[in-house]
Amino acid sequence: MTSSEQAAATSNNFLKTIIDEDLKSGKHSSVVTRFPPEPNGYLHIGHAKSICINFGLAREFGGRCHLRFDDTNPAKEEQEYIDSIKESVRWLGFDWGEHLYYASDNFEQLYQWAVYLIEQGKAYVEDLSGDEIRAYRGTLTEPGKESPFRSRSVEENLDLFSRMRAGEFPDGTRVLRAKIDMASPNMSLRDPVLYRILHVPHPHVGDAWKIYPMYDFAHGQTDAIEGITHSICTLEFESHKPLYEWFLDNLPVPARPRQYEFARLNLTYTVMSKRKLQELVQLGTVSGWDDPRMPTLAGIRRRGYPPAAVRAFCELIGVGRSDSWIDVSILEECVRADLNESAPRAMAVLRPIKLVIDNYPAGQSEEMQAANHPQKPEMGSRSIYFTREIWIDADDFMETPSKGFHRLSVGGEVKLRNGYIVKCTGAVKDEQGNIVELHGEYDPASREGIHTADGRKVKGVIHWVSAAHAVTAEVRLFDRLFSDPSPDRGGIDYKQFLNPGSVETLLECKLETSLAGADIETRYQFERMGYFRQDPKDSQPGKLVFNRIVTLRDVWTTKK
RNA sequence: AGGGGUAUAGCCAAACGGUAAGGCAACGGCCUCUGACGCCGUCAUCUCUUGGUUCGAAUCCAGGUACCCCUGCCA
């Protein structure tokens, strides 16, 4: 555990304080939370925060966390989303055990409770149209007025509601409403809609229902049925809390859950709304929901972010109630911290230029051992090969070096990582003056260390790959999807901030031979270049494709 | 006749009337066969603001200010 994780792990937040007190006072004997997505899209990094909070709290306090699909609006929901949500939660490292639930499994109970409310004179069937309901609702500063249908008899309401269920009426013709207070300053208490007619099949319960409960009528009661003790949601549900409690107060529910709200995650340089993400997919701006540049869990998974790094990130950013913007670089830093520990090192040349070692015999090949991790000998080593012709990165050569550049230049020398010190003796150019090949000489006595035969220390160490042994691969370098820190700030079309250089595809990269048989899941550090993993969709044994997960920190190029 | 929230460093964030944790970033320096990693050090006389209570206030009280959420038959 790094010091940052330690600090974060011990750091307090208001939810832990509440649970701690509830447990100590005996209000609850154990904690039960739930992660309740609607299966209407793919999960993103913002959901990861909620997943980590809910499952994390349950884990920390020895309770349990349910996975519950809040599937009350079949018009938007699909089995595909149910499957992908389960997969993403598992990928993140959480397990709901036996506790997989669907709000729709409670539809009959919810219906009975609606009937109960009607019998109590606390709900009525509304015949007003949607537009009329809106007009009657009033505004933020003016009270609403009561519907003429508000005073229908219990008998008529019961009859109409059962006929709604039976499918007698077309969509949109009637709704069931709670009779609360049309003058409440809280809009959600102005006779909220409980049920609407929807002749739409449901992904989980099929075509059993023609009416479906609204979120507000389902959520709290479902929490109560499942025995949820702490129902944790985001801040925008705060104004629904009085309604959440109104249902619990007016219905014979088996338990009394409490709702608590936290601030949702905002990340810089990306967009998080489902609508915008969907638009990027539809427009073809990205290759799909799992494009490695997307903030979706499917995307960062494909990109290669380790789930443990995402968990560490969620722990690090904390839980509060103030609107906050987290810089993506913090997420990236968590990814680096994780990968630095676990990723085996390898050498790969991304923008190859040939270096011919003139004093090395043609046809000779020397096998060398390279450590897989500089600080972890237990991770072993692999063979690399030194030959007369090698590839080095074009970025590691400057004909006339700028101040502070300590890589290769004509007349200069560098250490070839895990190999020899080599001195550049010249650059070959084509007619246009482009450098096409470098020549150099090696020092046979310089295998160990970075000191020359005469005791000088070379400043630069660069990576390289034997030309005779290299395997060619495609490498995709990703950058932020947007060039602005908050592309979805109001007023301006977020698409105008799209970063045209968010992906760069390099087709002729030269990798060391050990990478030819690389495991598809293994994440590597290509030394000095960053962390990489094979693209799980596009990489094949004969045609390798690597994704750059994240760069290394680089003070040299950021300073320039 | 509006209501409900939130303000602590560049970004997060702790503190629960006892004298401003921690992380990220930044800036110095050390180490290094990755300009990586690691290590050492610096970084709020002060908590949006104005008053008040108190021996003592980021914490309590009163008044301002800024931002967020709420007028779906979405969740």
mmCIF file with all atom_site columns, N, CA and C (backbone and C1' of nucleotides) in Angstrom, chain A residues 7 72 137 141 183 196 317 322 325 340 345 404 406-407 415 417 447 450 525 528, chain B residues 1-2 5-6 11-12 14 22-23 33-37 68 71-75:
data_model
loop_
_atom_site.group_PDB
_atom_site.id
_atom_site.type_symbol
_atom_site.label_atom_id
_atom_site.label_alt_id
_atom_site.label_comp_id
_atom_site.label_asym_id
_atom_site.label_entity_id
_atom_site.label_seq_id
_atom_site.pdbx_PDB_ins_code
_atom_site.Cartn_x
_atom_site.Cartn_y
_atom_site.Cartn_z
_atom_site.occupancy
_atom_site.B_iso_or_equiv
_atom_site.pdbx_formal_charge
_atom_site.auth_seq_id
_atom_site.auth_comp_id
_atom_site.auth_asym_id
_atom_site.auth_atom_id
_atom_site.pdbx_PDB_model_num
ATOM 1   N N     . ALA A 1 7   ? -3.263  6.917  3.488   1.00 0.00 ? 7   ALA A N     1
ATOM 2   C CA    . ALA A 1 7   ? -3.908  8.134  3.951   1.00 0.00 ? 7   ALA A CA    1
ATOM 3   C C     . ALA A 1 7   ? -5.379  8.111  3.578   1.00 0.00 ? 7   ALA A C     1
ATOM 4   N N     . THR A 1 72  ? -37.580 0.636  -14.066 1.00 0.00 ? 72  THR A N     1
ATOM 5   C CA    . THR A 1 72  ? -38.985 1.046  -14.033 1.00 0.00 ? 72  THR A CA    1
ATOM 6   C C     . THR A 1 72  ? -39.458 1.705  -15.323 1.00 0.00 ? 72  THR A C     1
ATOM 7   N N     . ARG A 1 137 ? -49.224 22.525 -12.519 1.00 0.00 ? 137 ARG A N     1
ATOM 8   C CA    . ARG A 1 137 ? -48.201 22.317 -11.484 1.00 0.00 ? 137 ARG A CA    1
ATOM 9   C C     . ARG A 1 137 ? -47.681 23.630 -10.908 1.00 0.00 ? 137 ARG A C     1
ATOM 10  N N     . THR A 1 141 ? -41.896 29.663 -8.330  1.00 0.00 ? 141 THR A N     1
ATOM 11  C CA    . THR A 1 141 ? -42.278 30.733 -7.396  1.00 0.00 ? 141 THR A CA    1
ATOM 12  C C     . THR A 1 141 ? -43.789 30.882 -7.190  1.00 0.00 ? 141 THR A C     1
ATOM 13  N N     . ALA A 1 183 ? -49.428 23.035 -3.453  1.00 0.00 ? 183 ALA A N     1
ATOM 14  C CA    . ALA A 1 183 ? -48.829 24.344 -3.153  1.00 0.00 ? 183 ALA A CA    1
ATOM 15  C C     . ALA A 1 183 ? -47.464 24.201 -2.488  1.00 0.00 ? 183 ALA A C     1
ATOM 16  N N     . ARG A 1 196 ? -47.554 5.400  -14.914 1.00 0.00 ? 196 ARG A N     1
ATOM 17  C CA    . ARG A 1 196 ? -47.937 5.832  -16.245 1.00 0.00 ? 196 ARG A CA    1
ATOM 18  C C     . ARG A 1 196 ? -48.232 4.597  -17.072 1.00 0.00 ? 196 ARG A C     1
ATOM 19  N N     . ILE A 1 317 ? -10.153 10.363 -4.004  1.00 0.00 ? 317 ILE A N     1
ATOM 20  C CA    . ILE A 1 317 ? -10.889 11.607 -4.207  1.00 0.00 ? 317 ILE A CA    1
ATOM 21  C C     . ILE A 1 317 ? -11.899 11.883 -3.096  1.00 0.00 ? 317 ILE A C     1
ATOM 22  N N     . SER A 1 322 ? -19.896 18.803 -1.779  1.00 0.00 ? 322 SER A N     1
ATOM 23  C CA    . SER A 1 322 ? -19.697 20.025 -2.557  1.00 0.00 ? 322 SER A CA    1
ATOM 24  C C     . SER A 1 322 ? -19.333 19.648 -3.993  1.00 0.00 ? 322 SER A C     1
ATOM 25  N N     . TRP A 1 325 ? -14.548 19.252 -9.143  1.00 0.00 ? 325 TRP A N     1
ATOM 26  C CA    . TRP A 1 325 ? -13.989 18.810 -10.414 1.00 0.00 ? 325 TRP A CA    1
ATOM 27  C C     . TRP A 1 325 ? -12.659 18.165 -10.157 1.00 0.00 ? 325 TRP A C     1
ATOM 28  N N     . ASN A 1 340 ? 3.334   0.775  -12.169 1.00 0.00 ? 340 ASN A N     1
ATOM 29  C CA    . ASN A 1 340 ? 4.762   0.814  -11.871 1.00 0.00 ? 340 ASN A CA    1
ATOM 30  C C     . ASN A 1 340 ? 5.164   -0.398 -11.037 1.00 0.00 ? 340 ASN A C     1
ATOM 31  N N     . ARG A 1 345 ? 8.824   -4.790 -17.565 1.00 0.00 ? 345 ARG A N     1
ATOM 32  C CA    . ARG A 1 345 ? 9.397   -3.812 -18.496 1.00 0.00 ? 345 ARG A CA    1
ATOM 33  C C     . ARG A 1 345 ? 9.757   -4.497 -19.808 1.00 0.00 ? 345 ARG A C     1
ATOM 34  N N     . GLY A 1 404 ? 20.620  20.880 -22.872 1.00 0.00 ? 404 GLY A N     1
ATOM 35  C CA    . GLY A 1 404 ? 19.957  19.992 -21.931 1.00 0.00 ? 404 GLY A CA    1
ATOM 36  C C     . GLY A 1 404 ? 19.567  18.646 -22.509 1.00 0.00 ? 404 GLY A C     1
ATOM 37  N N     . HIS A 1 406 ? 20.228  15.134 -23.498 1.00 0.00 ? 406 HIS A N     1
ATOM 38  C CA    . HIS A 1 406 ? 21.343  14.205 -23.326 1.00 0.00 ? 406 HIS A CA    1
ATOM 39  C C     . HIS A 1 406 ? 21.041  12.811 -23.851 1.00 0.00 ? 406 HIS A C     1
ATOM 40  N N     . ARG A 1 407 ? 20.508  12.825 -25.069 1.00 0.00 ? 407 ARG A N     1
ATOM 41  C CA    . ARG A 1 407 ? 20.371  11.558 -25.777 1.00 0.00 ? 407 ARG A CA    1
ATOM 42  C C     . ARG A 1 407 ? 21.456  11.543 -26.863 1.00 0.00 ? 407 ARG A C     1
ATOM 43  N N     . LYS A 1 415 ? 24.201  5.441  -23.485 1.00 0.00 ? 415 LYS A N     1
ATOM 44  C CA    . LYS A 1 415 ? 24.147  4.041  -23.076 1.00 0.00 ? 415 LYS A CA    1
ATOM 45  C C     . LYS A 1 415 ? 22.907  3.431  -23.715 1.00 0.00 ? 415 LYS A C     1
ATOM 46  N N     . ARG A 1 417 ? 20.250  0.939  -23.233 1.00 0.00 ? 417 ARG A N     1
ATOM 47  C CA    . ARG A 1 417 ? 19.753  0.265  -22.030 1.00 0.00 ? 417 ARG A CA    1
ATOM 48  C C     . ARG A 1 417 ? 19.941  -1.246 -22.117 1.00 0.00 ? 417 ARG A C     1
ATOM 49  N N     . ARG A 1 447 ? 29.370  -3.071 -21.105 1.00 0.00 ? 447 ARG A N     1
ATOM 50  C CA    . ARG A 1 447 ? 28.122  -3.773 -20.822 1.00 0.00 ? 447 ARG A CA    1
ATOM 51  C C     . ARG A 1 447 ? 27.513  -3.386 -19.476 1.00 0.00 ? 447 ARG A C     1
ATOM 52  N N     . ILE A 1 450 ? 27.267  2.753  -16.679 1.00 0.00 ? 450 ILE A N     1
ATOM 53  C CA    . ILE A 1 450 ? 27.165  3.838  -17.638 1.00 0.00 ? 450 ILE A CA    1
ATOM 54  C C     . ILE A 1 450 ? 28.489  4.597  -17.729 1.00 0.00 ? 450 ILE A C     1
ATOM 55  N N     . GLN A 1 525 ? 5.402   -2.070 -19.227 1.00 0.00 ? 525 GLN A N     1
ATOM 56  C CA    . GLN A 1 525 ? 5.964   -0.742 -19.357 1.00 0.00 ? 525 GLN A CA    1
ATOM 57  C C     . GLN A 1 525 ? 6.975   -0.830 -20.492 1.00 0.00 ? 525 GLN A C     1
ATOM 58  N N     . ARG A 1 528 ? 10.666  4.063  -20.855 1.00 0.00 ? 528 ARG A N     1
ATOM 59  C CA    . ARG A 1 528 ? 10.745  5.475  -21.248 1.00 0.00 ? 528 ARG A CA    1
ATOM 60  C C     . ARG A 1 528 ? 9.559   5.931  -22.102 1.00 0.00 ? 528 ARG A C     1
ATOM 61  P P     . A   B 2 1   ? -46.727 35.344 0.551   1.00 0.00 ? 1   A   B P     1
ATOM 62  O "O5'" . A   B 2 1   ? -45.690 34.739 -0.471  1.00 0.00 ? 1   A   B "O5'" 1
ATOM 63  C "C5'" . A   B 2 1   ? -44.297 34.683 -0.137  1.00 0.00 ? 1   A   B "C5'" 1
ATOM 64  C "C4'" . A   B 2 1   ? -43.611 33.863 -1.177  1.00 0.00 ? 1   A   B "C4'" 1
ATOM 65  C "C3'" . A   B 2 1   ? -43.910 34.302 -2.599  1.00 0.00 ? 1   A   B "C3'" 1
ATOM 66  O "O3'" . A   B 2 1   ? -42.763 34.132 -3.405  1.00 0.00 ? 1   A   B "O3'" 1
ATOM 67  C "C1'" . A   B 2 1   ? -44.543 32.048 -2.350  1.00 0.00 ? 1   A   B "C1'" 1
ATOM 68  P P     . G   B 2 2   ? -41.499 35.051 -2.978  1.00 0.00 ? 2   G   B P     1
ATOM 69  O "O5'" . G   B 2 2   ? -40.485 34.098 -2.162  1.00 0.00 ? 2   G   B "O5'" 1
ATOM 70  C "C5'" . G   B 2 2   ? -39.721 33.121 -2.871  1.00 0.00 ? 2   G   B "C5'" 1
ATOM 71  C "C4'" . G   B 2 2   ? -40.274 31.772 -2.609  1.00 0.00 ? 2   G   B "C4'" 1
ATOM 72  C "C3'" . G   B 2 2   ? -39.328 30.779 -1.924  1.00 0.00 ? 2   G   B "C3'" 1
ATOM 73  O "O3'" . G   B 2 2   ? -39.395 30.892 -0.512  1.00 0.00 ? 2   G   B "O3'" 1
ATOM 74  C "C1'" . G   B 2 2   ? -40.157 29.797 -3.885  1.00 0.00 ? 2   G   B "C1'" 1
ATOM 75  P P     . G   B 2 5   ? -31.440 21.801 3.342   1.00 0.00 ? 5   G   B P     1
ATOM 76  O "O5'" . G   B 2 5   ? -30.385 21.323 2.266   1.00 0.00 ? 5   G   B "O5'" 1
ATOM 77  C "C5'" . G   B 2 5   ? -29.081 21.799 2.351   1.00 0.00 ? 5   G   B "C5'" 1
ATOM 78  C "C4'" . G   B 2 5   ? -28.350 21.318 1.138   1.00 0.00 ? 5   G   B "C4'" 1
ATOM 79  C "C3'" . G   B 2 5   ? -26.903 21.738 1.158   1.00 0.00 ? 5   G   B "C3'" 1
ATOM 80  O "O3'" . G   B 2 5   ? -26.161 20.752 1.849   1.00 0.00 ? 5   G   B "O3'" 1
ATOM 81  C "C1'" . G   B 2 5   ? -27.854 22.396 -0.884  1.00 0.00 ? 5   G   B "C1'" 1
ATOM 82  P P     . U   B 2 6   ? -25.100 21.267 2.966   1.00 0.00 ? 6   U   B P     1
ATOM 83  O "O5'" . U   B 2 6   ? -23.940 21.822 2.028   1.00 0.00 ? 6   U   B "O5'" 1
ATOM 84  C "C5'" . U   B 2 6   ? -23.372 20.974 1.038   1.00 0.00 ? 6   U   B "C5'" 1
ATOM 85  C "C4'" . U   B 2 6   ? -22.486 21.778 0.141   1.00 0.00 ? 6   U   B "C4'" 1
ATOM 86  C "C3'" . U   B 2 6   ? -21.533 22.711 0.844   1.00 0.00 ? 6   U   B "C3'" 1
ATOM 87  O "O3'" . U   B 2 6   ? -20.418 21.988 1.338   1.00 0.00 ? 6   U   B "O3'" 1
ATOM 88  C "C1'" . U   B 2 6   ? -22.525 23.843 -0.966  1.00 0.00 ? 6   U   B "C1'" 1
ATOM 89  P P     . C   B 2 11  ? -8.590  25.715 -7.142  1.00 0.00 ? 11  C   B P     1
ATOM 90  O "O5'" . C   B 2 11  ? -8.334  24.187 -7.490  1.00 0.00 ? 11  C   B "O5'" 1
ATOM 91  C "C5'" . C   B 2 11  ? -8.639  23.662 -8.781  1.00 0.00 ? 11  C   B "C5'" 1
ATOM 92  C "C4'" . C   B 2 11  ? -8.613  22.153 -8.712  1.00 0.00 ? 11  C   B "C4'" 1
ATOM 93  C "C3'" . C   B 2 11  ? -9.459  21.576 -7.582  1.00 0.00 ? 11  C   B "C3'" 1
ATOM 94  O "O3'" . C   B 2 11  ? -10.814 21.488 -7.964  1.00 0.00 ? 11  C   B "O3'" 1
ATOM 95  C "C1'" . C   B 2 11  ? -7.334  20.566 -7.560  1.00 0.00 ? 11  C   B "C1'" 1
ATOM 96  P P     . C   B 2 12  ? -11.939 21.338 -6.868  1.00 0.00 ? 12  C   B P     1
ATOM 97  O "O5'" . C   B 2 12  ? -11.732 19.834 -6.407  1.00 0.00 ? 12  C   B "O5'" 1
ATOM 98  C "C5'" . C   B 2 12  ? -12.002 19.465 -5.084  1.00 0.00 ? 12  C   B "C5'" 1
ATOM 99  C "C4'" . C   B 2 12  ? -11.558 18.050 -4.892  1.00 0.00 ? 12  C   B "C4'" 1
ATOM 100 C "C3'" . C   B 2 12  ? -11.811 17.535 -3.491  1.00 0.00 ? 12  C   B "C3'" 1
ATOM 101 O "O3'" . C   B 2 12  ? -13.134 17.038 -3.374  1.00 0.00 ? 12  C   B "O3'" 1
ATOM 102 C "C1'" . C   B 2 12  ? -9.569  17.161 -4.011  1.00 0.00 ? 12  C   B "C1'" 1
ATOM 103 P P     . A   B 2 14  ? -13.922 15.483 3.666   1.00 0.00 ? 14  A   B P     1
ATOM 104 O "O5'" . A   B 2 14  ? -12.879 15.545 4.879   1.00 0.00 ? 14  A   B "O5'" 1
ATOM 105 C "C5'" . A   B 2 14  ? -12.526 14.373 5.567   1.00 0.00 ? 14  A   B "C5'" 1
ATOM 106 C "C4'" . A   B 2 14  ? -11.424 14.645 6.538   1.00 0.00 ? 14  A   B "C4'" 1
ATOM 107 C "C3'" . A   B 2 14  ? -11.821 15.310 7.848   1.00 0.00 ? 14  A   B "C3'" 1
ATOM 108 O "O3'" . A   B 2 14  ? -12.408 14.369 8.713   1.00 0.00 ? 14  A   B "O3'" 1
ATOM 109 C "C1'" . A   B 2 14  ? -9.737  16.146 7.082   1.00 0.00 ? 14  A   B "C1'" 1
ATOM 110 P P     . G   B 2 22  ? 0.300   16.591 6.899   1.00 0.00 ? 22  G   B P     1
ATOM 111 O "O5'" . G   B 2 22  ? -0.296  15.542 5.876   1.00 0.00 ? 22  G   B "O5'" 1
ATOM 112 C "C5'" . G   B 2 22  ? -0.411  14.171 6.250   1.00 0.00 ? 22  G   B "C5'" 1
ATOM 113 C "C4'" . G   B 2 22  ? -1.291  13.458 5.261   1.00 0.00 ? 22  G   B "C4'" 1
ATOM 114 C "C3'" . G   B 2 22  ? -0.951  13.723 3.801   1.00 0.00 ? 22  G   B "C3'" 1
ATOM 115 O "O3'" . G   B 2 22  ? 0.145   12.939 3.360   1.00 0.00 ? 22  G   B "O3'" 1
ATOM 116 C "C1'" . G   B 2 22  ? -3.286  13.919 4.105   1.00 0.00 ? 22  G   B "C1'" 1
ATOM 117 P P     . G   B 2 23  ? 1.036   13.446 2.110   1.00 0.00 ? 23  G   B P     1
ATOM 118 O "O5'" . G   B 2 23  ? 0.096   13.156 0.865   1.00 0.00 ? 23  G   B "O5'" 1
ATOM 119 C "C5'" . G   B 2 23  ? -0.345  11.829 0.600   1.00 0.00 ? 23  G   B "C5'" 1
ATOM 120 C "C4'" . G   B 2 23  ? -1.336  11.859 -0.530  1.00 0.00 ? 23  G   B "C4'" 1
ATOM 121 C "C3'" . G   B 2 23  ? -0.861  12.554 -1.797  1.00 0.00 ? 23  G   B "C3'" 1
ATOM 122 O "O3'" . G   B 2 23  ? -0.074  11.690 -2.587  1.00 0.00 ? 23  G   B "O3'" 1
ATOM 123 C "C1'" . G   B 2 23  ? -3.039  13.312 -1.266  1.00 0.00 ? 23  G   B "C1'" 1
ATOM 124 P P     . C   B 2 33  ? 23.357  3.758  -12.223 1.00 0.00 ? 33  C   B P     1
ATOM 125 O "O5'" . C   B 2 33  ? 22.985  3.270  -13.702 1.00 0.00 ? 33  C   B "O5'" 1
ATOM 126 C "C5'" . C   B 2 33  ? 22.930  4.229  -14.751 1.00 0.00 ? 33  C   B "C5'" 1
ATOM 127 C "C4'" . C   B 2 33  ? 21.937  3.768  -15.793 1.00 0.00 ? 33  C   B "C4'" 1
ATOM 128 C "C3'" . C   B 2 33  ? 20.712  3.081  -15.228 1.00 0.00 ? 33  C   B "C3'" 1
ATOM 129 O "O3'" . C   B 2 33  ? 19.584  3.473  -15.991 1.00 0.00 ? 33  C   B "O3'" 1
ATOM 130 C "C1'" . C   B 2 33  ? 21.694  1.726  -16.873 1.00 0.00 ? 33  C   B "C1'" 1
ATOM 131 P P     . U   B 2 34  ? 18.424  4.326  -15.269 1.00 0.00 ? 34  U   B P     1
ATOM 132 O "O5'" . U   B 2 34  ? 17.251  4.099  -16.300 1.00 0.00 ? 34  U   B "O5'" 1
ATOM 133 C "C5'" . U   B 2 34  ? 17.502  4.151  -17.701 1.00 0.00 ? 34  U   B "C5'" 1
ATOM 134 C "C4'" . U   B 2 34  ? 16.283  4.717  -18.391 1.00 0.00 ? 34  U   B "C4'" 1
ATOM 135 C "C3'" . U   B 2 34  ? 15.742  5.993  -17.747 1.00 0.00 ? 34  U   B "C3'" 1
ATOM 136 O "O3'" . U   B 2 34  ? 15.209  6.817  -18.770 1.00 0.00 ? 34  U   B "O3'" 1
ATOM 137 C "C1'" . U   B 2 34  ? 14.086  4.332  -17.675 1.00 0.00 ? 34  U   B "C1'" 1
ATOM 138 P P     . G   B 2 35  ? 15.807  8.266  -19.027 1.00 0.00 ? 35  G   B P     1
ATOM 139 O "O5'" . G   B 2 35  ? 15.049  9.187  -17.961 1.00 0.00 ? 35  G   B "O5'" 1
ATOM 140 C "C5'" . G   B 2 35  ? 15.624  9.511  -16.727 1.00 0.00 ? 35  G   B "C5'" 1
ATOM 141 C "C4'" . G   B 2 35  ? 15.179  10.896 -16.363 1.00 0.00 ? 35  G   B "C4'" 1
ATOM 142 C "C3'" . G   B 2 35  ? 13.672  11.080 -16.490 1.00 0.00 ? 35  G   B "C3'" 1
ATOM 143 O "O3'" . G   B 2 35  ? 13.249  12.052 -15.530 1.00 0.00 ? 35  G   B "O3'" 1
ATOM 144 C "C1'" . G   B 2 35  ? 14.793  12.527 -17.986 1.00 0.00 ? 35  G   B "C1'" 1
ATOM 145 P P     . A   B 2 36  ? 12.585  11.596 -14.148 1.00 0.00 ? 36  A   B P     1
ATOM 146 O "O5'" . A   B 2 36  ? 11.786  10.228 -14.391 1.00 0.00 ? 36  A   B "O5'" 1
ATOM 147 C "C5'" . A   B 2 36  ? 10.583  10.234 -15.147 1.00 0.00 ? 36  A   B "C5'" 1
ATOM 148 C "C4'" . A   B 2 36  ? 9.936   8.870  -15.056 1.00 0.00 ? 36  A   B "C4'" 1
ATOM 149 C "C3'" . A   B 2 36  ? 9.619   8.381  -13.650 1.00 0.00 ? 36  A   B "C3'" 1
ATOM 150 O "O3'" . A   B 2 36  ? 8.403   8.910  -13.186 1.00 0.00 ? 36  A   B "O3'" 1
ATOM 151 C "C1'" . A   B 2 36  ? 10.674  6.658  -14.841 1.00 0.00 ? 36  A   B "C1'" 1
ATOM 152 P P     . C   B 2 37  ? 8.212   9.273  -11.658 1.00 0.00 ? 37  C   B P     1
ATOM 153 O "O5'" . C   B 2 37  ? 8.606   7.929  -10.891 1.00 0.00 ? 37  C   B "O5'" 1
ATOM 154 C "C5'" . C   B 2 37  ? 7.757   6.786  -10.950 1.00 0.00 ? 37  C   B "C5'" 1
ATOM 155 C "C4'" . C   B 2 37  ? 8.394   5.644  -10.190 1.00 0.00 ? 37  C   B "C4'" 1
ATOM 156 C "C3'" . C   B 2 37  ? 8.740   5.952  -8.745  1.00 0.00 ? 37  C   B "C3'" 1
ATOM 157 O "O3'" . C   B 2 37  ? 7.620   5.838  -7.896  1.00 0.00 ? 37  C   B "O3'" 1
ATOM 158 C "C1'" . C   B 2 37  ? 10.571  4.890  -9.760  1.00 0.00 ? 37  C   B "C1'" 1
ATOM 159 P P     . C   B 2 68  ? -24.230 27.610 -11.462 1.00 0.00 ? 68  C   B P     1
ATOM 160 O "O5'" . C   B 2 68  ? -24.556 26.269 -10.648 1.00 0.00 ? 68  C   B "O5'" 1
ATOM 161 C "C5'" . C   B 2 68  ? -23.711 25.131 -10.765 1.00 0.00 ? 68  C   B "C5'" 1
ATOM 162 C "C4'" . C   B 2 68  ? -24.219 24.035 -9.868  1.00 0.00 ? 68  C   B "C4'" 1
ATOM 163 C "C3'" . C   B 2 68  ? -25.679 23.664 -10.056 1.00 0.00 ? 68  C   B "C3'" 1
ATOM 164 O "O3'" . C   B 2 68  ? -25.844 22.773 -11.140 1.00 0.00 ? 68  C   B "O3'" 1
ATOM 165 C "C1'" . C   B 2 68  ? -25.247 23.911 -7.752  1.00 0.00 ? 68  C   B "C1'" 1
ATOM 166 P P     . U   B 2 71  ? -37.420 19.718 -12.624 1.00 0.00 ? 71  U   B P     1
ATOM 167 O "O5'" . U   B 2 71  ? -38.670 20.679 -12.460 1.00 0.00 ? 71  U   B "O5'" 1
ATOM 168 C "C5'" . U   B 2 71  ? -39.888 20.171 -11.901 1.00 0.00 ? 71  U   B "C5'" 1
ATOM 169 C "C4'" . U   B 2 71  ? -41.042 21.022 -12.331 1.00 0.00 ? 71  U   B "C4'" 1
ATOM 170 C "C3'" . U   B 2 71  ? -41.173 21.231 -13.835 1.00 0.00 ? 71  U   B "C3'" 1
ATOM 171 O "O3'" . U   B 2 71  ? -41.875 20.152 -14.418 1.00 0.00 ? 71  U   B "O3'" 1
ATOM 172 C "C1'" . U   B 2 71  ? -41.392 23.313 -12.728 1.00 0.00 ? 71  U   B "C1'" 1
ATOM 173 P P     . G   B 2 72  ? -41.635 19.837 -15.947 1.00 0.00 ? 72  G   B P     1
ATOM 174 O "O5'" . G   B 2 72  ? -40.662 18.571 -15.922 1.00 0.00 ? 72  G   B "O5'" 1
ATOM 175 C "C5'" . G   B 2 72  ? -41.007 17.418 -15.182 1.00 0.00 ? 72  G   B "C5'" 1
ATOM 176 C "C4'" . G   B 2 72  ? -41.581 16.375 -16.134 1.00 0.00 ? 72  G   B "C4'" 1
ATOM 177 C "C3'" . G   B 2 72  ? -41.935 15.070 -15.471 1.00 0.00 ? 72  G   B "C3'" 1
ATOM 178 O "O3'" . G   B 2 72  ? -43.062 14.536 -16.167 1.00 0.00 ? 72  G   B "O3'" 1
ATOM 179 C "C1'" . G   B 2 72  ? -40.437 14.687 -17.208 1.00 0.00 ? 72  G   B "C1'" 1
ATOM 180 P P     . C   B 2 73  ? -44.502 14.648 -15.575 1.00 0.00 ? 73  C   B P     1
ATOM 181 O "O5'" . C   B 2 73  ? -45.005 13.176 -15.928 1.00 0.00 ? 73  C   B "O5'" 1
ATOM 182 C "C5'" . C   B 2 73  ? -44.462 12.072 -15.236 1.00 0.00 ? 73  C   B "C5'" 1
ATOM 183 C "C4'" . C   B 2 73  ? -44.577 10.835 -16.085 1.00 0.00 ? 73  C   B "C4'" 1
ATOM 184 C "C3'" . C   B 2 73  ? -43.821 10.930 -17.391 1.00 0.00 ? 73  C   B "C3'" 1
ATOM 185 O "O3'" . C   B 2 73  ? -43.355 9.624  -17.687 1.00 0.00 ? 73  C   B "O3'" 1
ATOM 186 C "C1'" . C   B 2 73  ? -46.091 10.528 -17.818 1.00 0.00 ? 73  C   B "C1'" 1
ATOM 187 P P     . C   B 2 74  ? -41.924 9.382  -18.432 1.00 0.00 ? 74  C   B P     1
ATOM 188 O "O5'" . C   B 2 74  ? -40.891 10.283 -17.613 1.00 0.00 ? 74  C   B "O5'" 1
ATOM 189 C "C5'" . C   B 2 74  ? -40.207 9.747  -16.522 1.00 0.00 ? 74  C   B "C5'" 1
ATOM 190 C "C4'" . C   B 2 74  ? -38.858 9.239  -16.959 1.00 0.00 ? 74  C   B "C4'" 1
ATOM 191 C "C3'" . C   B 2 74  ? -38.021 8.611  -15.879 1.00 0.00 ? 74  C   B "C3'" 1
ATOM 192 O "O3'" . C   B 2 74  ? -38.402 7.261  -15.684 1.00 0.00 ? 74  C   B "O3'" 1
ATOM 193 C "C1'" . C   B 2 74  ? -36.706 10.112 -17.152 1.00 0.00 ? 74  C   B "C1'" 1
ATOM 194 P P     . A   B 2 75  ? -38.529 6.673  -14.262 1.00 0.00 ? 75  A   B P     1
ATOM 195 O "O5'" . A   B 2 75  ? -37.015 6.522  -13.781 1.00 0.00 ? 75  A   B "O5'" 1
ATOM 196 C "C5'" . A   B 2 75  ? -36.119 5.659  -14.463 1.00 0.00 ? 75  A   B "C5'" 1
ATOM 197 C "C4'" . A   B 2 75  ? -34.715 6.005  -14.048 1.00 0.00 ? 75  A   B "C4'" 1
ATOM 198 C "C3'" . A   B 2 75  ? -34.465 5.960  -12.553 1.00 0.00 ? 75  A   B "C3'" 1
ATOM 199 O "O3'" . A   B 2 75  ? -34.143 4.658  -12.125 1.00 0.00 ? 75  A   B "O3'" 1
ATOM 200 C "C1'" . A   B 2 75  ? -33.645 7.995  -13.427 1.00 0.00 ? 75  A   B "C1'" 1
#
